[in-house]
Amino acid sequence: MFRKNHLSALIILFACISCNVEEKGLEKALVSINADDMKNHLSVLASDEFQGRAPATPGEEKTIAYLAEQFNRIGLKPAGEQDFFQEVSLVKLTADATMKMDITGGKQKLSFAFSDDFIGGTPQLSDFIRINDSEIIFVGYGIKSPEYQWNDYEGVDVRGKTVLMLVNDPGYATSDTSLFDGKAMTIYGRWTYKFEEAARQGAQAAIIIHKTDAAAYPWAVVQNSWSGPAYYLIGNEISRSDLQLQSWVTTESAKKMFESAGLDYDRITGSASIRGFKPIRMNLKASVSFKNQTEYVKSNNVAALWPGTDRSDEYIIYTAHWDHFGVNPAFEGDSILNGAVDNATGTAALLEIAEAFTRLPERQNRSILFLSVTCEEQGLLGSKYYAENPLFPLNKTAAVINMDGLNISGRTKDMTIVGFGNSELDDYAVTVLKKYGRYATPDPSPEKGMYFRSDHLNFALAGVPSLYPSKGIDDLEHGKEWGLAELEKWIEDHYHKPSDNYEPDIWKFDGMIEDIKVFFEIGHKLSITDRFPNWSPGSPYKPVRDRMMGK
Ligand SMILES: [Zn+2]
């Protein structure tokens, strides 16, 4: 919870007295954002021909060529290191999926099957991984956080051992607001953090116990997302550690392990959210061996610039990841994960917003960078690469606006601001929504940790104020309950599944177009001010920003 800055809202209010002239000009830009254009882009980006847009595949070549061609047509300037492209060097690791996991030392030997009971892979650039009788230690949530005074690794040396842990964080499990951020997920609840921390602790293997509500997605999402090849940035921290295995097990598998160890699953996993929890030696051993294929590959962020006028050395960045999961032969029938909503919609919107900026009768002051990043689905890698290798200085980047998975279910009165309260950027969103008679709502399910699940996060971690507006739930016709149910049903049925297809006859475009106009206007407002919006007081991202801005 952060206090909001009301002063900035006032400033925007006063600035708007001069808005009338500006409003007229905006109209020309706004009409260029329309359903026909979106449909054209979507029918290409989400087509079977684009093969699910997997990084470093022919699907990528087609995708980035299309984006470059469109940005060029619209009249934007190439802003990559080479033309519109910023090359991202990656290592692609493909673990042999015939592996199994044996658990011994308990009442009975357990043998887990890949995909049904567990999934796993390695961050190591090795041909073969062998984990032999590695001692298993249950480390609760696997969190070491000075900020929340919590250390699940207290008093135990896990070097060369296997750590087993729960997803999400103790605040989620208990809804206790004095623990972490209460029900809202913190960054410590994310799987990426948990593997990284295990690596820092010197563990040999790390296993996360899946639970649908705590992870915010069913086991099928784990299967679909992480049983294919995994990508890592070259030189990343985790590949340089001793961690040999990153794995997820189903709740059922975990329960079997506890039972075999003679431990009470409910009691012990429950105790993991009580302050003072101590890691537990389970007297079990894990063994896993598998072949691992290492390939060095290159992928690309796509960067296009619409230069500003008198503040052209200051930037507003729109981000939308272009990548998805490609083709997974494990699926019978439709094996192409087209990622139509996720994130052909955001990528197409990037093009629409770029075009809208070019239609403004008067050019904006600040430069606008349209950045379509790669490898979001592989752990936000393209945006991480950009944040580490920015094309334009981050201390000159006033704001980032991210789009990931737009609204396909019709007009809503609201838009969700994921991470509402984080920064003064909220005020810009509120003002624009108000203009349309709409309103901003905080994330209806902060326990899902959505703020940590898309590309703006890497900009936030690097200090740049980042806004992640998402589709609303207050449906104009059917109301909130229906809207939320619709969203949840979509996640259940289509999220990271081959059925995330482009359905022009089923999707509703009116709500989507209204949302894109809001995205455009937020960026436009930011592009004509000279203010650098900041994080809210108390935000974990503020100290980095203050430092880079010389405060
Ligand atoms: Zn996405």
Coordinates of C-alpha atoms in Angstrom, one line a residue, residues 5-529:
N5 CA 0.2 11.8 -4.6
H6 CA -2.7 14.2 -4.9
L7 CA -0.6 17.1 -5.9
S8 CA 0.1 15.7 -9.3
A9 CA -3.6 15.2 -10.0
L10 CA -4.1 18.9 -9.3
I11 CA -1.3 19.8 -11.7
I12 CA -2.9 17.8 -14.4
L13 CA -6.3 19.4 -13.7
F14 CA -4.8 22.9 -14.1
A15 CA -2.9 22.0 -17.2
C16 CA -6.1 20.9 -18.8
I17 CA -7.6 24.4 -18.9
S18 CA -5.5 24.7 -22.1
C19 CA -6.8 21.4 -23.3
N20 CA -9.4 22.5 -25.7
V21 CA -7.2 23.3 -28.6
E22 CA -5.3 20.1 -28.0
E23 CA -8.6 18.1 -27.9
K24 CA -9.5 19.1 -31.5
G25 CA -6.2 17.9 -32.7
L26 CA -6.5 14.6 -30.8
E27 CA -9.7 13.7 -32.8
K28 CA -7.7 13.2 -36.0
A29 CA -5.4 10.8 -34.2
L30 CA -8.2 9.0 -32.4
V31 CA -10.2 8.1 -35.5
S32 CA -7.2 6.3 -36.9
I33 CA -7.5 3.8 -34.1
N34 CA -10.2 1.5 -35.4
A35 CA -11.4 -2.1 -35.5
D36 CA -10.7 -2.6 -39.2
D37 CA -7.0 -1.8 -38.7
M38 CA -6.8 -4.0 -35.6
K39 CA -8.5 -6.9 -37.5
N40 CA -6.0 -6.6 -40.3
H41 CA -3.0 -6.7 -38.0
L42 CA -4.5 -9.5 -35.9
S43 CA -5.3 -11.7 -38.8
V44 CA -1.6 -11.6 -39.7
L45 CA 0.1 -11.7 -36.3
A46 CA -2.1 -14.5 -34.9
S47 CA -2.3 -16.5 -38.1
D48 CA -1.1 -20.1 -38.3
E49 CA 1.4 -19.0 -40.9
F50 CA 3.2 -17.1 -38.0
Q51 CA 3.4 -20.4 -36.1
G52 CA 2.8 -19.0 -32.7
R53 CA 5.6 -16.5 -32.9
A54 CA 8.2 -18.4 -31.0
P55 CA 11.6 -16.6 -30.5
A56 CA 14.4 -17.6 -32.9
T57 CA 12.1 -19.5 -35.3
P58 CA 10.7 -18.7 -38.8
G59 CA 7.7 -17.4 -36.8
E60 CA 9.9 -14.7 -35.3
E61 CA 11.3 -13.8 -38.7
K62 CA 7.8 -13.3 -40.1
T63 CA 6.7 -11.4 -37.0
I64 CA 9.6 -8.9 -36.8
A65 CA 9.6 -8.4 -40.5
Y66 CA 5.9 -7.5 -40.4
L67 CA 6.4 -5.1 -37.5
A68 CA 9.3 -3.4 -39.2
E69 CA 7.3 -3.1 -42.5
Q70 CA 4.4 -1.6 -40.7
F71 CA 6.4 0.9 -38.6
N72 CA 8.1 1.9 -41.8
R73 CA 4.8 2.3 -43.6
I74 CA 3.5 4.4 -40.8
G75 CA 6.5 6.7 -41.0
L76 CA 8.4 5.8 -37.8
K77 CA 12.2 5.9 -37.6
P78 CA 14.2 2.7 -37.0
A79 CA 15.5 2.9 -33.5
G80 CA 17.3 -0.5 -33.1
E81 CA 21.0 -1.1 -33.3
Q82 CA 20.4 -2.5 -36.7
D83 CA 17.4 -1.0 -38.5
F84 CA 14.3 -1.6 -36.3
F85 CA 16.0 -4.5 -34.5
Q86 CA 17.8 -4.8 -31.2
E87 CA 19.4 -8.2 -31.2
V88 CA 19.0 -10.3 -28.0
S89 CA 21.5 -13.2 -27.6
L90 CA 20.1 -16.2 -25.9
V91 CA 20.8 -19.7 -25.1
K92 CA 18.0 -22.1 -25.8
L93 CA 18.0 -25.2 -23.6
T94 CA 15.8 -28.2 -24.4
A95 CA 15.6 -30.9 -21.7
D96 CA 14.8 -34.4 -22.8
A97 CA 11.1 -34.8 -21.8
T98 CA 11.5 -38.6 -21.2
M99 CA 13.0 -37.8 -17.8
K100 CA 11.5 -39.0 -14.6
M101 CA 12.0 -38.0 -11.0
D102 CA 12.7 -40.6 -8.3
I103 CA 12.2 -39.9 -4.7
T104 CA 13.7 -42.3 -2.2
G105 CA 14.5 -42.6 1.5
G106 CA 10.8 -42.5 2.6
K107 CA 8.3 -45.2 3.2
Q108 CA 8.1 -46.1 -0.4
K109 CA 10.0 -45.2 -3.6
L110 CA 8.1 -42.6 -5.7
S111 CA 8.6 -42.3 -9.4
F112 CA 7.2 -39.1 -11.0
A113 CA 6.4 -38.9 -14.7
F114 CA 7.3 -35.8 -16.7
S115 CA 4.3 -33.6 -17.5
D116 CA 1.7 -35.5 -15.4
D117 CA 3.5 -35.3 -12.1
F118 CA 6.3 -32.8 -12.6
I119 CA 8.1 -30.7 -15.1
G120 CA 11.7 -29.7 -15.1
G121 CA 14.7 -28.3 -17.0
T122 CA 18.1 -26.9 -16.3
P123 CA 19.6 -23.4 -16.6
Q124 CA 23.0 -25.0 -17.2
L125 CA 24.7 -25.2 -20.6
S126 CA 25.5 -28.9 -20.2
D127 CA 24.7 -31.9 -22.4
F128 CA 23.7 -34.1 -19.5
I129 CA 22.3 -33.4 -16.1
R130 CA 22.6 -35.9 -13.3
I131 CA 21.2 -35.4 -9.9
N132 CA 21.8 -38.4 -7.7
D133 CA 20.3 -38.9 -4.3
S134 CA 20.1 -35.2 -3.5
E135 CA 18.8 -34.5 0.0
I136 CA 15.5 -32.7 0.0
I137 CA 14.9 -29.8 2.3
F138 CA 11.5 -28.1 2.5
V139 CA 12.2 -24.4 2.7
G140 CA 8.6 -23.0 3.1
Y141 CA 8.2 -20.3 0.5
G142 CA 11.9 -20.2 -0.4
I143 CA 12.1 -16.5 0.5
K144 CA 14.9 -14.4 1.9
S145 CA 13.7 -10.9 2.3
P146 CA 15.4 -8.3 4.5
E147 CA 12.5 -5.9 3.7
Y148 CA 9.9 -8.2 5.2
Q149 CA 12.3 -9.6 7.8
W150 CA 11.8 -13.1 6.5
N151 CA 14.4 -15.8 5.9
D152 CA 13.2 -19.3 4.9
Y153 CA 16.9 -20.4 4.6
E154 CA 17.7 -19.5 8.1
G155 CA 20.2 -21.8 9.8
V156 CA 20.4 -24.3 6.9
D157 CA 23.1 -24.9 4.3
V158 CA 21.4 -26.0 1.1
R159 CA 24.5 -26.1 -1.0
G160 CA 24.4 -29.1 -3.2
K161 CA 20.9 -30.0 -2.0
T162 CA 17.4 -30.0 -3.3
V163 CA 15.0 -27.3 -2.0
L164 CA 11.3 -27.9 -2.1
M165 CA 9.0 -24.8 -1.7
L166 CA 5.5 -23.3 -2.0
V167 CA 4.4 -20.8 -4.7
N168 CA 3.3 -17.3 -3.7
D169 CA 4.1 -15.9 -0.3
P170 CA 3.0 -16.1 3.4
G171 CA 0.8 -13.0 3.1
Y172 CA -1.2 -14.7 0.4
A173 CA -1.6 -17.9 2.3
T174 CA -2.9 -16.2 5.5
S175 CA -4.4 -13.0 4.1
D176 CA -2.7 -11.5 7.1
T177 CA -1.9 -7.9 6.2
S178 CA 1.0 -7.8 8.7
L179 CA 2.7 -10.5 6.5
F180 CA 4.3 -9.3 3.3
D181 CA 1.6 -7.4 1.3
G182 CA -1.4 -9.4 2.7
K183 CA -3.3 -11.1 0.0
A184 CA -1.6 -9.2 -2.8
M185 CA 1.4 -11.1 -4.2
T186 CA 4.8 -9.6 -3.7
I187 CA 7.8 -10.1 -6.0
Y188 CA 8.9 -12.9 -3.6
G189 CA 5.8 -14.9 -4.6
R190 CA 7.0 -15.2 -8.2
W191 CA 8.6 -18.4 -9.4
T192 CA 11.4 -16.5 -11.1
Y193 CA 12.4 -15.1 -7.8
K194 CA 12.3 -18.5 -6.0
F195 CA 14.6 -20.2 -8.5
E196 CA 17.0 -17.2 -8.4
E197 CA 17.1 -17.3 -4.6
A198 CA 17.7 -21.1 -4.6
A199 CA 20.5 -20.5 -7.0
R200 CA 22.0 -17.8 -4.8
Q201 CA 21.8 -20.2 -1.8
G202 CA 23.9 -22.7 -3.8
A203 CA 21.1 -25.3 -4.1
Q204 CA 21.6 -28.1 -6.6
A205 CA 17.9 -28.4 -7.5
A206 CA 14.8 -26.3 -6.8
I207 CA 11.3 -27.7 -6.9
I208 CA 8.2 -25.5 -6.6
I209 CA 4.9 -27.1 -5.5
H210 CA 2.2 -26.0 -7.8
K211 CA -1.2 -25.0 -6.4
T212 CA -3.8 -23.5 -8.8
D213 CA -5.1 -20.7 -6.6
A214 CA -1.7 -19.6 -5.3
A215 CA 0.0 -19.8 -8.7
A216 CA -3.0 -18.1 -10.3
Y217 CA -3.0 -20.7 -13.1
P218 CA -3.8 -24.4 -13.4
W219 CA -1.2 -27.1 -13.9
A220 CA -1.9 -27.1 -17.6
V221 CA -0.3 -23.7 -17.8
V222 CA 2.9 -25.0 -16.2
Q223 CA 2.9 -27.9 -18.6
N224 CA 2.3 -25.7 -21.7
S225 CA 4.7 -23.0 -20.7
W226 CA 7.7 -24.8 -19.4
S227 CA 7.9 -28.2 -20.9
G228 CA 9.3 -27.0 -24.2
P229 CA 12.6 -25.3 -24.7
A230 CA 13.6 -22.7 -22.2
Y231 CA 15.5 -19.5 -23.0
Y232 CA 18.1 -17.6 -21.0
L233 CA 20.0 -14.4 -21.6
I234 CA 23.6 -15.0 -22.2
G235 CA 25.6 -14.5 -19.1
N236 CA 22.6 -14.6 -16.8
E237 CA 23.0 -15.1 -13.0
I238 CA 21.2 -18.4 -12.7
S239 CA 23.2 -20.2 -15.4
R240 CA 26.4 -19.2 -13.6
S241 CA 25.2 -20.7 -10.4
D242 CA 25.3 -24.4 -9.3
L243 CA 21.6 -24.9 -9.8
Q244 CA 21.1 -27.9 -12.0
L245 CA 17.4 -28.4 -12.0
Q246 CA 14.4 -26.0 -11.9
S247 CA 11.3 -28.0 -11.4
W248 CA 7.6 -27.8 -10.6
V249 CA 5.6 -30.7 -9.1
T250 CA 1.8 -31.0 -8.8
T251 CA 0.2 -30.7 -5.4
E252 CA -0.6 -34.4 -5.6
S253 CA 3.1 -35.2 -6.1
A254 CA 4.1 -33.0 -3.2
K255 CA 1.5 -34.7 -0.9
K256 CA 3.0 -38.1 -1.9
M257 CA 6.4 -36.9 -0.9
F258 CA 5.3 -35.7 2.5
E259 CA 3.3 -38.8 3.1
S260 CA 6.3 -41.0 2.2
A261 CA 8.4 -39.0 4.6
G262 CA 5.8 -39.4 7.4
L263 CA 5.2 -35.7 7.4
D264 CA 1.8 -34.0 7.7
Y265 CA 1.5 -31.9 4.4
D266 CA -1.2 -29.6 5.6
R267 CA 0.3 -28.9 9.0
I268 CA 3.8 -28.3 7.6
T269 CA 2.9 -26.2 4.6
G270 CA 0.6 -24.2 6.9
S271 CA 3.5 -23.6 9.3
A272 CA 5.5 -22.1 6.5
S273 CA 3.5 -18.9 6.7
I274 CA 4.0 -18.5 10.4
R275 CA 6.8 -16.2 11.4
G276 CA 9.8 -18.1 12.7
F277 CA 9.3 -21.1 10.4
K278 CA 12.4 -23.2 10.1
P279 CA 13.4 -25.3 7.1
I280 CA 12.6 -29.0 7.4
R281 CA 14.9 -31.9 6.4
M282 CA 12.6 -34.4 4.9
N283 CA 15.0 -37.4 4.9
L284 CA 14.1 -37.9 1.2
K285 CA 16.4 -37.9 -1.7
A286 CA 15.7 -36.8 -5.3
S287 CA 17.3 -38.3 -8.4
V288 CA 16.8 -37.0 -11.9
S289 CA 18.9 -37.5 -15.0
F290 CA 18.3 -36.1 -18.5
K291 CA 19.9 -35.1 -21.7
N292 CA 20.0 -31.4 -22.4
Q293 CA 20.4 -29.7 -25.8
T294 CA 22.2 -26.3 -25.8
E295 CA 21.8 -24.0 -28.7
Y296 CA 22.9 -20.4 -29.1
V297 CA 20.2 -18.4 -30.7
K298 CA 19.4 -14.8 -31.5
S299 CA 16.1 -13.1 -31.1
N300 CA 15.1 -9.4 -31.5
N301 CA 13.3 -6.6 -29.8
V302 CA 11.7 -4.3 -32.4
A303 CA 12.1 -0.6 -31.7
A304 CA 10.5 2.3 -33.7
L305 CA 10.7 6.0 -32.8
W306 CA 8.4 8.8 -33.4
P307 CA 10.6 11.8 -32.5
G308 CA 9.4 14.7 -30.4
T309 CA 10.0 18.4 -30.9
D310 CA 11.6 20.5 -28.1
R311 CA 12.0 17.6 -25.7
S312 CA 13.0 15.0 -28.2
D313 CA 15.8 13.7 -26.0
E314 CA 13.1 12.6 -23.5
Y315 CA 11.1 9.4 -24.0
I316 CA 7.8 7.7 -23.4
I317 CA 8.0 4.0 -24.2
Y318 CA 5.1 1.8 -25.2
T319 CA 5.9 -1.9 -24.7
A320 CA 4.1 -5.0 -25.9
H321 CA 5.7 -8.4 -26.3
W322 CA 5.4 -10.0 -29.7
D323 CA 6.4 -13.5 -28.7
H324 CA 4.3 -16.5 -27.8
F325 CA 4.9 -20.2 -27.4
G326 CA 5.1 -21.4 -31.0
V327 CA 4.1 -25.0 -31.8
N328 CA 4.0 -27.7 -29.3
P329 CA 3.7 -31.2 -31.0
A330 CA 2.5 -32.6 -27.6
F331 CA -0.9 -31.2 -28.5
E332 CA -3.1 -33.4 -30.7
G333 CA -5.1 -31.5 -33.3
D334 CA -4.4 -27.8 -33.0
S335 CA -0.8 -27.7 -31.9
I336 CA -0.1 -24.0 -32.7
L337 CA -0.2 -21.6 -29.7
N338 CA -1.2 -18.6 -31.7
G339 CA -1.3 -16.2 -28.7
A340 CA -4.0 -14.1 -30.3
V341 CA -5.0 -12.3 -27.1
D342 CA -1.6 -12.9 -25.6
N343 CA -0.2 -10.8 -27.2
A344 CA -1.1 -10.2 -30.8
T345 CA -3.7 -7.8 -29.4
G346 CA -1.1 -5.6 -27.6
T347 CA 1.3 -5.8 -30.5
A348 CA -1.3 -4.7 -33.0
A349 CA -2.3 -1.9 -30.6
L350 CA 1.3 -0.7 -30.6
L351 CA 1.0 -0.2 -34.4
E352 CA -2.3 1.5 -34.0
I353 CA -1.0 3.9 -31.4
A354 CA 2.1 4.6 -33.5
E355 CA -0.1 5.5 -36.4
A356 CA -2.3 7.7 -34.2
F357 CA 0.7 9.7 -33.1
T358 CA 1.6 10.4 -36.8
R359 CA -1.9 11.8 -37.4
L360 CA -1.6 14.5 -34.7
P361 CA -1.7 17.9 -36.4
E362 CA 0.9 19.1 -34.0
R363 CA 3.7 16.9 -33.1
Q364 CA 4.3 16.1 -29.4
N365 CA 7.2 17.4 -27.4
R366 CA 8.7 14.2 -26.2
S367 CA 9.9 11.3 -28.4
I368 CA 7.8 8.1 -28.3
L369 CA 9.5 4.7 -28.5
F370 CA 7.4 1.8 -29.6
L371 CA 9.1 -1.3 -28.3
S372 CA 7.9 -4.8 -29.1
V373 CA 9.9 -7.1 -27.0
T374 CA 10.8 -10.8 -27.3
C375 CA 10.8 -13.6 -24.8
E376 CA 8.2 -12.2 -22.4
E377 CA 6.8 -15.7 -22.1
Q378 CA 10.3 -17.0 -21.2
G379 CA 10.6 -14.9 -18.1
L380 CA 10.4 -11.3 -19.4
L381 CA 13.8 -11.6 -21.1
G382 CA 13.5 -9.1 -24.0
S383 CA 12.5 -6.3 -21.7
K384 CA 15.2 -7.3 -19.2
Y385 CA 17.7 -7.1 -22.0
Y386 CA 16.4 -3.6 -23.0
A387 CA 16.5 -2.4 -19.4
E388 CA 20.2 -3.6 -19.1
N389 CA 21.0 -2.3 -22.6
P390 CA 18.7 0.7 -23.2
L391 CA 18.6 2.3 -26.6
F392 CA 17.9 5.6 -25.0
P393 CA 18.9 6.7 -21.4
L394 CA 16.6 5.5 -18.7
N395 CA 17.0 8.7 -16.8
K396 CA 15.6 10.4 -19.8
T397 CA 12.7 7.9 -20.1
A398 CA 9.8 9.6 -18.4
A399 CA 7.4 6.6 -18.4
V400 CA 6.7 3.2 -19.7
I401 CA 3.2 2.0 -20.7
N402 CA 2.7 -1.7 -21.2
M403 CA 0.1 -3.6 -23.1
D404 CA -0.4 -7.3 -22.7
G405 CA -3.6 -9.1 -23.6
L406 CA -6.4 -6.6 -24.5
N407 CA -10.1 -6.7 -24.0
I408 CA -12.1 -8.9 -26.3
S409 CA -15.3 -9.1 -24.3
G410 CA -16.9 -5.7 -25.0
R411 CA -17.1 -2.2 -23.5
T412 CA -16.4 -1.6 -19.9
K413 CA -16.9 1.3 -17.6
D414 CA -13.5 0.8 -16.0
M415 CA -10.0 -0.1 -16.8
T416 CA -7.9 -2.1 -14.4
I417 CA -4.6 -0.4 -13.4
V418 CA -2.5 -3.3 -12.3
G419 CA -0.3 -2.1 -9.5
F420 CA -2.6 0.9 -8.8
G421 CA -1.0 3.2 -6.2
N422 CA 2.6 2.5 -7.4
S423 CA 3.2 5.8 -9.1
E424 CA 1.9 9.2 -10.3
L425 CA 1.2 7.6 -13.6
D426 CA -2.1 6.5 -12.2
D427 CA -3.3 10.1 -12.2
Y428 CA -2.8 10.3 -16.0
A429 CA -4.8 7.1 -16.4
V430 CA -7.5 8.4 -14.1
T431 CA -7.8 11.7 -16.0
V432 CA -8.0 10.1 -19.4
L433 CA -10.6 7.5 -18.3
K434 CA -12.6 10.3 -16.7
K435 CA -12.7 12.2 -20.0
Y436 CA -14.5 9.1 -21.5
G437 CA -16.8 8.8 -18.5
R438 CA -14.9 5.8 -17.4
Y439 CA -12.9 5.0 -14.2
A440 CA -9.8 3.3 -13.0
T441 CA -9.9 0.3 -10.7
P442 CA -7.1 -1.4 -8.8
D443 CA -6.3 -4.9 -9.8
P444 CA -9.3 -7.1 -8.8
S445 CA -7.0 -10.0 -8.0
P446 CA -3.7 -8.6 -6.6
E447 CA -2.9 -12.1 -5.3
K448 CA -2.2 -13.1 -8.9
G449 CA 0.8 -10.9 -9.0
M450 CA 0.0 -9.5 -12.4
Y451 CA 2.3 -6.5 -11.9
F452 CA 5.2 -9.0 -11.9
R453 CA 4.1 -10.9 -14.9
S454 CA 4.7 -8.6 -17.8
D455 CA 7.4 -6.4 -19.4
H456 CA 6.9 -3.1 -17.5
L457 CA 8.3 -5.0 -14.4
N458 CA 11.9 -4.8 -15.7
F459 CA 11.6 -1.1 -16.3
A460 CA 10.1 -0.7 -12.8
L461 CA 13.0 -2.7 -11.3
A462 CA 15.4 -0.4 -13.2
G463 CA 13.6 2.6 -11.7
V464 CA 11.5 3.9 -14.6
P465 CA 7.9 4.6 -13.6
S466 CA 5.8 2.0 -15.4
L467 CA 2.1 1.8 -15.9
Y468 CA 0.2 -1.4 -16.7
P469 CA -3.4 -0.7 -17.6
S470 CA -5.4 -3.8 -18.4
K471 CA -8.9 -4.6 -19.5
G472 CA -11.7 -3.6 -17.1
I473 CA -14.3 -5.9 -15.5
D474 CA -17.3 -3.5 -15.1
D475 CA -19.0 -4.6 -18.3
L476 CA -21.3 -2.0 -19.7
E477 CA -24.1 -4.5 -20.3
H478 CA -23.6 -7.2 -17.8
G479 CA -21.8 -5.6 -14.8
K480 CA -18.8 -6.5 -12.7
E481 CA -19.6 -10.0 -11.6
W482 CA -20.1 -11.1 -15.2
G483 CA -16.9 -9.3 -16.3
L484 CA -14.8 -10.9 -13.7
A485 CA -16.3 -14.3 -14.4
E486 CA -15.6 -13.8 -18.1
L487 CA -12.0 -12.9 -17.4
E488 CA -11.5 -16.0 -15.1
K489 CA -13.2 -18.2 -17.6
W490 CA -10.8 -17.0 -20.3
I491 CA -7.7 -17.8 -18.2
E492 CA -9.1 -21.2 -17.4
D493 CA -10.0 -22.1 -21.0
H494 CA -7.5 -20.3 -23.2
Y495 CA -4.5 -18.8 -21.3
H496 CA -1.3 -20.3 -22.8
K497 CA -3.3 -22.9 -24.7
P498 CA -3.6 -23.6 -28.4
S499 CA -7.2 -22.3 -28.2
D500 CA -6.0 -18.7 -27.7
N501 CA -7.0 -18.2 -31.4
Y502 CA -8.0 -15.1 -33.3
E503 CA -11.8 -15.2 -33.5
P504 CA -13.0 -12.2 -35.4
D505 CA -16.6 -13.4 -35.3
I506 CA -16.7 -14.0 -31.6
W507 CA -14.5 -11.2 -30.2
K508 CA -16.0 -7.8 -29.5
F509 CA -13.8 -5.0 -30.7
D510 CA -15.7 -1.9 -29.3
G511 CA -14.2 -2.2 -25.8
M512 CA -10.8 -3.0 -27.2
I513 CA -10.8 0.2 -29.3
E514 CA -11.9 2.3 -26.4
D515 CA -9.1 0.9 -24.3
I516 CA -6.5 1.6 -27.0
K517 CA -7.6 5.2 -27.2
V518 CA -7.1 5.4 -23.5
F519 CA -3.6 4.0 -23.9
F520 CA -2.9 6.5 -26.7
E521 CA -4.1 9.5 -24.7
I522 CA -2.2 8.5 -21.5
G523 CA 1.0 8.5 -23.6
H524 CA 0.1 11.7 -25.4
K525 CA -0.5 13.5 -22.1
L526 CA 2.9 12.3 -20.9
S527 CA 4.5 13.4 -24.1
I528 CA 3.4 17.0 -23.9
T529 CA 4.3 17.7 -20.2

